[in-house]
Amino acid sequence: MSMAAVETKKITLRTADNHEFEVEEAIAMEFSTIKTFFDENPDASEDTIPLPNVTSKCLSAIIEYCKSHLAFRARETSSSIDEQVRTYDEEFVKARDNESLKELILAANYLNIKALLDMLNQAVADRIKNKSVEYVRRFFGLENDYTPEEEAAIRAENEWAFEGVDPDDD
Amino acid sequence: MDFEQRNGDTISSLPEDILCHIISFLPFKSAVQTSFLSTRWKDLWKKNFLVLKGTMDDAFIAISSFLNEFSDQSHQPTSNWGFQFNLGRGSSLSVTVEPDKALHLDFSNVKHEFPWRFDCWLEINGSSYNDWFDFWWLHYRNCQIHTPQPSPFTFKVKSLHLISVSYLSSRAISSMISNFKLLESLTIKKCNGLRSLHIKAGDSGLKKLTILDCQQLESLHFKGYNLQSLRYRGRLVCFQCGDGDSSFFWFWPWFNSFWLDDAMLDFRQGPAYNSIFSCGFKSILHRIKGVKSLTLCKWVFEALICPILPSPPFCWERGFHQLTELWWIDYSKERYNSNALISFLKLCSRLRRLYITIDPKSYRRTNKNNNSVKVITRLQSLEDLKVVKLEGFPNEKVEIMLAKRLKQEFNVEPVIVAKSNYLNCVRLLVKSPDDLLKEGKDPYKFIETRVEHLYDLCPQHVHMGF
């Protein structure tokens, strides 16, 4: 499908590993951090924006996401579109391992892309919900720094929330 | 700019608001569980809570409207499970709600100048039967018990937890509690100043009552027909169950009463009164006959149960014939004496799991009336006894002596497990093969083993989590 070449403005972004990405203005405006920057400095649109906290892997994934969601939004809203959006989001998250999910979250937070951040946080929550404490610790790479007494105290304090629940096993 | 981030670093650099945001997507129990992850995560799940301000009365209005929001199905706030109410001058009250299930009110941070003593009356949708005719009439009309019709003011709270209630909040709670028509479990913890507690549950669905660590409590009155579980830890107080003053019903003890499935009677702090015989323990003993899980202190058995057992109606009964797990809290003496334990075990023919803890801080009676019970039972063999778990014994010799006595009295050799000094380990009693006997050595000894291997066989007693 050939499109009439509309002169869309392109913004250049440079990632932490020194890759440069050219993106359409519409997509760059999805990144609230960048949008704010341009609102305050309208003349800076020709310059390359450095993104020291984002790797090229993350940025390309994020650009893909924003492109697809922009396309979805351009079409008429209907339940089938919603369905497609949901499927797209699921696929986007499914293949990624925990490490890359976390990297994406950091990047989405830095670039301030609310919709993506919400979706990613929900995905992480889905991965850890109803799992054991040990599993969640491994997921986040956490060390248990409670002393046995502190742990017993927390357990006693929060015992009421687990009334009637069997100890989970994972 | 080197961007190889180490595994651990990545997530610890996630800012708190992202972590809180993730937690807000979790179901309630998973969210509370995050407090166990590490010290940094301890109170993260509460960060989403609103912070409100006002007086104690404002707080209760806020609680009611908060609960009403939850009761309204169409509008379920997902992430906001509670709020903190600042009462000024450093006092605050913490309210946590698990939607449609539990309400947790924590008054520990409410400062008051004088710890005034107070009495608390809680009435939960009771219809108490004033007389025999009332009872029959209601049942004749096929009145539905346990399922009261929810009114607009019914909160769908099934379990209520009250921590550190004081005279400041007691009246407000009493008036609020009449709206909890669907309440099934009530927990009252650490209420200093609480002198007497009166609970009228009538025929409401209240099944579980837990009272822990109320140091100044002197008496407990309970009227309710559906109570199945009573868990109490503290001093031995004056108990009054059911309609003690209704002598008309003596030949129908069944209907003005409740029978417990589960009783935790942790009185190791000793009696609140000097004369313990007026404390109404008989009515408790009556209600724990069919219990399945029991926690009992040795001093209570010796001082209160043994004297009553030989007399009717207890002498006609088969003992604790449904009891499957027992936690026996012993007191320590220079020479451990297992007579009382053995006497009690003779009443528990179906016992499966026995947990013995010797607590040096447990109360004990100083007059040496060694009431070894003359129990009218046939020689028992505890056939179902599979596991015995020991804690707090002075040394291994005593533990082994107990094992030998169990074999001698009941002809049973259960798995015997004792607490270990090593992390994640327990000590398991093993018997060496017979040839060692010839050398005059004791065939029994303990070996260390990992606790996971025995977890299925020997779970925690259900009362040990408190």
XYZ file of C-alpha atoms in Angstrom:
636
model
C 0.000 0.000 0.000
C 1.738 3.175 -1.087
C 1.143 6.244 0.907
C 1.513 9.772 -0.333
C 4.794 10.917 1.126
C 3.689 13.354 3.758
C 6.512 15.460 5.012
C 6.493 14.216 8.608
C 8.976 15.690 10.934
C 11.544 13.267 12.266
C 13.234 13.430 15.625
C 16.595 11.829 16.278
C 17.172 10.000 19.517
C 20.535 8.724 20.690
C 20.558 5.834 23.152
C 23.064 5.021 25.845
C 24.997 2.665 23.570
C 25.323 5.411 20.991
C 22.779 4.193 18.477
C 20.718 6.813 16.753
C 17.059 6.291 16.048
C 14.986 8.437 13.760
C 11.359 8.494 14.761
C 8.346 10.357 13.520
C 7.335 13.298 15.572
C 4.016 11.691 16.448
C 5.765 8.797 18.103
C 8.274 10.961 19.927
C 5.375 12.937 21.352
C 4.146 9.768 23.049
C 7.156 10.086 25.292
C 5.967 12.677 27.775
C 9.502 13.502 28.834
C 10.358 14.464 25.268
C 7.047 16.189 24.684
C 7.609 18.396 27.716
C 11.111 19.155 26.546
C 9.858 20.259 23.138
C 7.024 22.284 24.615
C 9.588 24.249 26.535
C 12.193 24.400 23.773
C 10.370 24.551 20.463
C 13.542 25.368 18.578
C 15.396 22.293 19.671
C 13.528 19.946 17.354
C 16.463 19.702 14.962
C 18.886 18.482 17.588
C 19.509 14.926 18.591
C 18.045 14.065 21.919
C 20.346 11.991 24.130
C 18.726 9.242 26.175
C 21.474 8.082 28.531
C 19.211 5.807 30.490
C 17.798 3.787 27.616
C 19.465 1.024 25.628
C 18.835 0.573 21.928
C 17.148 -2.763 22.548
C 14.631 -1.125 24.837
C 14.121 1.878 22.634
C 13.413 -0.150 19.521
C 10.846 -2.228 21.449
C 9.250 0.925 22.823
C 9.123 2.535 19.393
C 7.434 -0.589 18.032
C 4.881 -0.434 20.835
C 4.070 3.214 20.331
C 3.834 2.818 16.572
C 1.376 -0.055 16.891
C -0.741 1.691 19.484
C -0.861 4.872 17.429
C -2.053 2.803 14.487
C -4.730 1.157 16.641
C -5.934 4.484 17.876
C -6.158 5.876 14.350
C -8.752 3.269 13.511
C -12.314 3.426 14.738
C -12.871 2.138 18.234
C -14.730 -1.111 18.389
C -14.620 -4.250 20.451
C -12.595 -6.082 17.845
C -9.989 -3.344 17.932
C -9.893 -3.650 21.718
C -9.420 -7.358 21.308
C -6.517 -6.784 18.928
C -4.933 -4.299 21.292
C -5.173 -6.811 24.102
C -3.641 -9.531 21.997
C -0.856 -7.239 20.876
C -0.064 -6.298 24.472
C -0.045 -9.924 25.560
C 2.315 -10.888 22.786
C 4.523 -7.906 23.510
C 5.013 -9.059 27.064
C 4.872 -12.813 26.708
C 8.200 -13.494 25.091
C 10.191 -11.179 27.294
C 12.055 -12.532 30.255
C 11.886 -10.895 33.661
C 15.099 -8.974 33.150
C 13.991 -7.282 29.943
C 10.597 -6.498 31.469
C 12.340 -4.652 34.252
C 14.547 -2.779 31.793
C 11.492 -1.780 29.794
C 9.780 -0.523 32.923
C 12.761 1.640 33.805
C 12.879 3.012 30.284
C 9.132 3.638 30.131
C 9.380 5.391 33.480
C 12.276 7.541 32.324
C 10.523 8.451 29.103
C 7.260 8.843 30.998
C 4.990 6.786 28.747
C 2.019 6.244 30.983
C 0.066 3.672 28.986
C 3.086 1.487 28.421
C 4.140 1.772 32.050
C 0.687 0.771 33.246
C 0.645 -2.192 30.932
C 4.111 -3.355 31.947
C 3.417 -2.982 35.665
C 0.237 -4.986 35.285
C 2.243 -7.642 33.451
C 4.782 -7.859 36.257
C 1.978 -8.027 38.804
C 0.435 -10.895 36.838
C 3.733 -12.719 36.891
C 4.157 -12.482 40.639
C 0.624 -12.653 41.925
C -0.234 -15.650 44.070
C 3.348 -16.842 43.935
C 5.372 -17.624 47.013
C 7.563 -15.103 48.781
C 10.689 -16.966 47.649
C 9.623 -16.829 44.040
C 8.974 -13.101 44.169
C 12.323 -12.532 45.856
C 14.068 -14.400 43.073
C 12.106 -12.435 40.507
C 13.243 -9.120 41.911
C 16.684 -10.312 42.901
C 16.073 -9.456 46.554
C 17.891 -10.654 49.635
C 15.918 -11.437 52.740
C 17.366 -9.009 55.236
C 14.922 -9.666 58.031
C 16.190 -11.159 61.265
C 14.165 -14.187 62.430
C 12.583 -12.050 65.149
C 11.585 -9.320 62.718
C 10.174 -11.919 60.383
C 8.126 -13.486 63.157
C 6.844 -10.060 64.188
C 5.722 -9.236 60.651
C 4.095 -12.608 60.352
C 2.139 -12.076 63.560
C 1.141 -8.586 62.488
C -0.143 -9.662 59.110
C -1.473 -13.061 60.116
C -5.047 -11.856 59.824
C -4.761 -11.332 56.094
C -4.032 -15.007 55.537
C -6.744 -16.442 57.708
C -8.058 -19.598 56.227
C -5.445 -19.798 53.500
C -3.185 -22.775 53.092
C 0.536 -22.026 52.867
C 1.308 -21.509 49.243
C 3.766 -23.759 47.577
C 5.869 -22.997 44.618
C 28.811 5.075 29.825
C 28.819 1.458 30.752
C 25.315 0.133 30.692
C 25.780 -3.441 31.812
C 23.543 -3.446 34.796
C 23.893 -6.210 37.302
C 20.864 -8.305 38.089
C 20.336 -7.094 41.621
C 20.959 -3.486 40.790
C 18.275 -3.290 38.149
C 15.369 -3.761 40.447
C 16.717 -1.936 43.441
C 16.963 1.069 41.214
C 13.241 0.855 40.520
C 11.762 3.837 42.278
C 9.274 3.282 45.069
C 6.291 4.606 43.198
C 6.751 2.023 40.474
C 6.906 -0.735 43.069
C 3.776 0.646 44.720
C 2.110 0.821 41.339
C 2.924 -2.839 40.689
C 1.606 -3.781 44.116
C -1.639 -1.979 43.358
C -2.324 -4.493 40.581
C -1.948 -7.469 42.889
C -4.776 -9.245 44.665
C -5.039 -8.360 48.337
C -3.261 -11.361 49.816
C -0.356 -11.121 47.379
C -0.028 -7.444 48.201
C 0.179 -8.101 51.936
C 2.705 -10.828 51.235
C 5.083 -8.325 49.673
C 5.790 -7.067 53.167
C 7.744 -10.281 53.759
C 10.107 -9.777 50.836
C 12.690 -7.556 52.454
C 12.858 -4.692 54.908
C 12.518 -2.192 52.095
C 9.204 -3.717 51.103
C 7.801 -3.849 54.611
C 5.224 -1.097 54.350
C 5.146 -0.509 50.606
C 1.707 -2.026 50.231
C 0.359 0.538 52.636
C 1.826 3.463 50.775
C -1.275 3.610 48.622
C -3.421 4.303 51.642
C -5.220 7.587 51.947
C -4.271 9.754 54.859
C -7.235 11.446 56.466
C -7.580 13.706 59.448
C -10.117 14.364 62.121
C -11.559 13.209 65.406
C -12.346 9.689 66.495
C -15.978 10.154 65.473
C -14.925 11.342 62.021
C -12.805 8.246 61.769
C -15.762 5.967 62.304
C -17.854 7.842 59.775
C -14.972 7.412 57.336
C -14.816 3.691 58.100
C -18.526 3.278 57.462
C -18.424 5.123 54.170
C -15.312 3.228 53.148
C -17.074 -0.060 53.825
C -20.141 1.138 51.986
C -18.034 1.806 48.944
C -16.831 -1.730 49.040
C -20.303 -3.108 49.530
C -21.418 -1.306 46.414
C -20.471 -3.809 43.754
C -20.337 -1.448 40.837
C -17.542 0.633 42.226
C -14.631 -1.415 43.520
C -11.496 0.523 44.241
C -8.762 -1.916 43.444
C -5.678 -0.464 44.940
C -6.890 1.325 47.953
C -7.194 -1.200 50.686
C -7.368 1.125 53.570
C -6.551 4.423 55.093
C -4.710 5.969 57.945
C -6.615 8.392 60.094
C -4.645 11.042 61.924
C -6.252 12.108 65.150
C -3.739 14.794 65.894
C -0.888 14.956 68.379
C 0.830 11.937 66.935
C -2.140 9.625 67.314
C -3.338 7.704 64.367
C -5.538 4.814 63.583
C -4.969 2.409 60.748
C -7.811 0.834 58.818
C -7.234 -1.974 56.371
C -9.958 -3.647 54.378
C -9.871 -6.780 52.333
C -12.815 -6.294 50.021
C -15.906 -8.170 51.209
C -13.894 -10.191 53.606
C -11.985 -8.623 56.432
C -11.689 -5.384 58.329
C -8.629 -4.671 60.410
C -8.704 -1.753 62.831
C -5.450 -0.977 64.520
C -5.611 1.505 67.364
C -2.085 0.820 68.641
C -0.983 4.283 67.706
C -3.786 6.065 69.492
C -2.245 7.822 72.424
C -4.244 8.376 75.541
C -3.186 9.920 78.785
C -4.590 7.475 81.258
C -5.119 3.814 80.434
C -8.630 3.880 81.820
C -10.228 0.536 82.439
C -13.309 -0.057 80.437
C -15.882 -2.692 79.684
C -16.961 -3.553 76.210
C -20.305 -4.808 74.958
C -20.527 -6.195 71.473
C -23.833 -7.330 70.106
C -23.867 -8.920 66.706
C -27.350 -9.283 65.328
C -28.317 -11.539 68.140
C -31.728 -12.944 68.589
C -31.341 -14.459 71.991
C -34.114 -16.730 73.069
C -35.617 -15.406 76.219
C -37.556 -18.471 76.964
C -38.522 -21.870 75.730
C -41.601 -20.656 73.914
C -39.641 -18.073 71.952
C -37.259 -20.729 70.785
C -39.950 -23.069 69.584
C -41.948 -20.344 67.896
C -39.020 -19.120 65.862
C -38.089 -22.589 64.748
C -41.654 -23.471 64.026
C -41.824 -20.573 61.629
C -38.693 -21.949 59.979
C -36.694 -18.963 60.723
C -33.523 -18.919 58.682
C -30.528 -19.030 60.896
C -27.112 -17.873 59.613
C -28.502 -15.905 56.679
C -29.932 -12.610 57.844
C -31.265 -10.438 55.067
C -28.715 -7.779 54.291
C -30.069 -4.329 54.825
C -28.590 -1.216 53.262
C -26.478 -0.848 56.342
C -25.055 -4.311 56.344
C -21.375 -4.430 55.750
C -20.211 -7.570 54.019
C -17.384 -8.030 56.418
C -16.820 -11.637 57.377
C -13.958 -11.169 59.728
C -13.192 -8.300 62.040
C -9.880 -7.674 63.759
C -9.630 -5.152 66.563
C -6.178 -4.307 67.819
C -5.517 -2.234 70.919
C -9.014 -0.912 71.416
C -9.180 1.530 74.314
C -11.870 3.394 76.180
C -11.725 6.080 73.498
C -12.876 3.817 70.733
C -14.856 1.178 72.550
C -18.263 2.781 72.370
C -17.948 3.651 68.700
C -17.034 0.072 67.952
C -19.967 -1.251 69.913
C -22.374 0.832 67.898
C -20.707 0.021 64.601
C -20.641 -3.684 65.172
C -24.392 -4.047 64.954
C -23.989 -3.468 61.227
C -21.785 -6.498 60.813
C -24.583 -8.950 60.336
C -22.521 -11.340 58.261
C -19.636 -11.521 60.680
C -18.090 -14.969 61.045
C -14.867 -14.314 62.852
C -13.940 -11.810 65.536
C -10.425 -11.206 66.771
C -9.589 -8.985 69.692
C -5.967 -8.413 70.431
C -3.818 -6.480 72.863
C -6.559 -4.352 74.369
C -4.978 -2.847 77.430
C -7.452 -1.521 79.903
C -10.174 -3.893 78.761
C -11.619 -5.210 81.976
C -14.638 -7.189 80.874
C -15.872 -8.269 77.493
C -19.482 -9.141 76.751
C -20.285 -10.622 73.398
C -23.817 -11.385 72.339
C -23.776 -13.229 69.104
C -27.165 -14.900 69.315
C -27.814 -16.975 66.271
C -25.622 -14.903 64.005
C -23.010 -16.635 61.931
C -20.191 -15.922 64.361
C -18.104 -19.080 64.292
C -14.724 -18.004 65.463
C -13.644 -15.934 68.422
C -10.009 -15.129 69.089
C -8.863 -13.155 72.092
C -5.164 -12.613 72.552
C -3.048 -10.769 75.054
C -5.590 -8.567 76.779
C -3.609 -8.174 79.947
C -6.164 -6.547 82.205
C -9.090 -8.712 81.175
C -10.934 -10.114 84.135
C -14.080 -11.598 82.719
C -15.465 -12.828 79.440
C -19.157 -13.317 78.742
C -20.282 -14.964 75.582
C -23.738 -15.825 74.318
C -23.984 -17.426 70.956
C -25.150 -20.628 69.366
C -22.844 -21.101 66.432
C -19.406 -20.677 67.878
C -17.047 -23.389 66.674
C -13.634 -22.065 67.482
C -12.420 -20.281 70.570
C -8.828 -19.161 70.778
C -7.669 -17.472 73.901
C -4.269 -16.470 75.157
C -3.810 -14.554 78.357
C -4.598 -15.015 81.995
C -7.344 -17.310 83.155
C -10.393 -15.110 83.500
C -13.916 -15.610 84.644
C -15.842 -17.243 81.823
C -19.538 -17.123 81.407
C -20.998 -18.884 78.431
C -24.579 -19.015 77.351
C -27.358 -18.120 79.673
C -25.777 -19.018 82.945
C -28.650 -17.698 84.958
C -31.371 -19.558 83.151
C -32.013 -22.537 85.336
C -35.105 -23.478 83.392
C -33.030 -25.081 80.655
C -30.864 -27.395 82.629
C -32.284 -30.434 80.922
C -31.816 -28.930 77.497
C -28.188 -27.938 77.630
C -27.909 -28.440 73.912
C -29.842 -25.535 72.606
C -28.617 -22.691 74.686
C -25.090 -23.597 73.991
C -22.377 -24.066 71.477
C -19.954 -26.922 70.951
C -16.426 -26.161 70.065
C -14.417 -27.842 67.332
C -11.270 -25.994 68.101
C -10.154 -24.601 71.429
C -6.928 -22.858 72.266
C -6.741 -22.343 76.010
C -3.344 -20.804 76.474
C -3.481 -19.794 80.117
C 0.187 -20.048 80.781
C 0.183 -16.563 82.233
C -1.719 -17.889 85.193
C -5.005 -16.904 86.752
C -6.375 -13.381 86.928
C -8.035 -14.231 90.226
C -6.710 -15.787 93.345
C -9.539 -18.216 93.669
C -9.590 -19.996 90.388
C -12.405 -22.307 91.222
C -15.004 -19.612 90.799
C -13.996 -18.865 87.257
C -16.622 -20.941 85.560
C -14.222 -23.336 83.934
C -16.773 -26.085 84.133
C -18.824 -24.487 81.392
C -15.772 -24.426 79.155
C -14.920 -28.016 79.884
C -18.455 -28.931 78.956
C -18.069 -27.317 75.568
C -14.708 -28.737 74.599
C -15.661 -32.354 74.881
C -15.976 -32.831 71.142
C -13.039 -30.696 70.188
C -10.670 -31.726 67.389
C -7.778 -29.360 68.051
C -6.879 -28.375 71.555
C -4.245 -26.378 73.342
C -4.119 -27.027 77.060
C -1.827 -26.020 79.878
C -0.676 -28.625 82.347
C -1.450 -26.498 85.354
C -5.028 -26.069 84.182
C -5.413 -29.787 83.761
C -4.070 -30.498 87.218
C -5.847 -27.732 89.072
C -9.155 -27.442 87.264
C -9.895 -30.487 85.154
C -8.710 -33.321 87.346
C -10.946 -32.412 90.283
C -14.022 -32.208 88.059
C -13.482 -35.344 86.034
C -14.624 -37.921 88.560
C -18.033 -36.267 88.942
C -21.022 -36.355 86.601
C -21.578 -35.709 83.812
C -17.903 -35.944 82.929
C -17.369 -39.343 84.441
C -19.899 -40.890 82.090
C -18.259 -39.602 79.005
C -15.759 -41.167 76.719
C -13.175 -38.477 77.163
C -12.003 -36.346 74.323
C -12.912 -38.841 71.715
C -12.656 -36.522 68.709
C -9.375 -34.944 69.611
C -6.823 -35.346 66.828
C -4.199 -32.777 67.655
C -3.116 -31.590 71.053
C -0.690 -28.917 72.114
C 0.309 -29.496 75.698
C 1.990 -26.583 77.440
C 4.001 -27.827 80.344
C 5.737 -25.908 83.056
C 9.273 -26.667 83.955
C 10.481 -28.202 87.145
C 13.783 -29.573 88.304
C 12.711 -33.071 87.411
C 10.337 -33.405 84.539
C 7.238 -35.344 85.454
C 5.030 -36.713 82.751
C 2.278 -38.109 84.959
C -0.232 -35.421 84.181
C 0.402 -35.730 80.479
C -0.038 -39.483 80.549
C -3.258 -39.138 82.526
C -4.631 -36.745 80.007
C -3.553 -38.873 77.078
C -5.619 -41.690 78.511
C -8.631 -39.592 77.676
C -7.647 -39.030 74.070
C -8.081 -42.304 72.280
C -8.037 -40.927 68.762
C -5.103 -38.577 69.085
C -2.945 -38.313 65.977
C -0.503 -35.522 66.656
C 0.926 -34.451 69.973
C 2.939 -31.293 70.508
C 4.615 -30.732 73.847
C 6.210 -27.454 74.812
C 7.923 -26.920 78.119
C 7.716 -23.225 78.798
C 9.846 -22.122 81.750
C 7.699 -19.000 82.028
C 4.473 -20.921 82.375
C 2.538 -20.513 85.567
C 2.496 -23.393 87.977
C 0.750 -24.051 91.224
C 3.021 -24.242 94.179
C 1.059 -26.563 96.387
C 2.260 -30.004 95.563
C -0.977 -31.842 95.178
C 0.063 -34.478 92.807
C -3.364 -35.197 91.450
C -2.757 -38.212 89.383
C -6.129 -38.824 87.976
C -7.953 -42.022 88.591
C -9.489 -42.057 85.222
C -12.111 -44.644 84.550
C -10.881 -45.927 81.243
C -9.730 -49.182 79.870
C -6.079 -49.546 79.062
C -5.662 -47.361 76.072
C -3.474 -47.769 73.151
C -3.089 -44.599 71.183
C -3.222 -46.394 67.871
C -3.606 -43.285 65.814
C -0.745 -41.389 67.366
C 1.710 -40.840 64.573
C 3.773 -37.846 65.538
C 5.065 -36.251 68.687
C 6.855 -32.924 68.545
C 8.905 -31.705 71.493
C 10.122 -28.268 72.389
C 11.878 -26.792 75.384
C 12.973 -30.021 77.015
C 16.049 -29.653 79.233
C 18.073 -32.380 77.569
C 17.882 -35.383 75.283
C 17.745 -37.841 78.136
C 14.396 -36.490 79.260
C 13.093 -36.601 75.707
C 14.120 -40.223 75.366
C 12.558 -41.064 78.702
C 9.277 -39.678 77.503
C 9.498 -41.704 74.316
C 10.055 -44.843 76.344
C 7.152 -44.048 78.644
C 4.813 -43.551 75.708
C 5.790 -46.947 74.434
C 5.318 -48.490 77.829
C 1.937 -46.960 78.628
C 0.323 -46.982 75.245
C 2.322 -49.433 73.207
C 2.915 -46.895 70.511
C 6.034 -45.729 68.735
C 5.228 -42.534 66.924
C 7.727 -40.426 65.027
C 9.349 -38.197 67.594
C 10.723 -34.903 66.464
C 12.394 -32.252 68.576
C 13.544 -28.723 68.036
C 17.045 -28.307 66.751
C 19.552 -25.551 67.270
C 20.428 -25.526 63.615
C 18.528 -23.470 61.091
C 15.941 -25.410 59.096
C 16.702 -28.610 60.950
C 14.908 -30.775 63.442
C 16.062 -33.712 65.504
C 14.513 -37.050 64.772
C 14.482 -39.930 67.225
C 15.773 -43.140 65.769
C 16.203 -46.560 67.249
C 19.310 -48.512 66.557
C 18.955 -52.151 65.658
C 18.694 -54.667 68.440
C 22.235 -55.941 68.332
C 23.452 -52.764 69.935
C 21.308 -53.547 72.945
C 23.615 -56.324 73.904
C 26.368 -53.835 74.473
C 24.228 -52.131 77.075
C 23.889 -49.007 75.015
C 20.691 -47.059 74.767
C 19.171 -47.878 71.394
C 17.535 -44.494 71.125
C 19.252 -41.413 69.853
C 18.490 -38.241 67.982
C 19.791 -37.314 64.573
C 19.588 -34.006 62.780
C 17.524 -33.856 59.670
C 16.187 -31.137 57.418
C 12.781 -29.871 58.342
C 11.343 -30.087 54.810
C 11.560 -33.840 54.863
C 9.183 -34.060 57.756
C 6.796 -31.274 56.966
C 4.126 -33.504 55.500
C 4.250 -35.887 58.380
C 4.461 -33.283 61.065
C 2.785 -29.992 60.254
C 2.501 -27.147 62.733
C -0.265 -27.340 65.238
C -2.994 -25.061 64.041
C -2.710 -22.832 67.122
C 0.991 -22.286 66.862
C 0.846 -19.450 64.389
C -0.294 -16.899 66.922
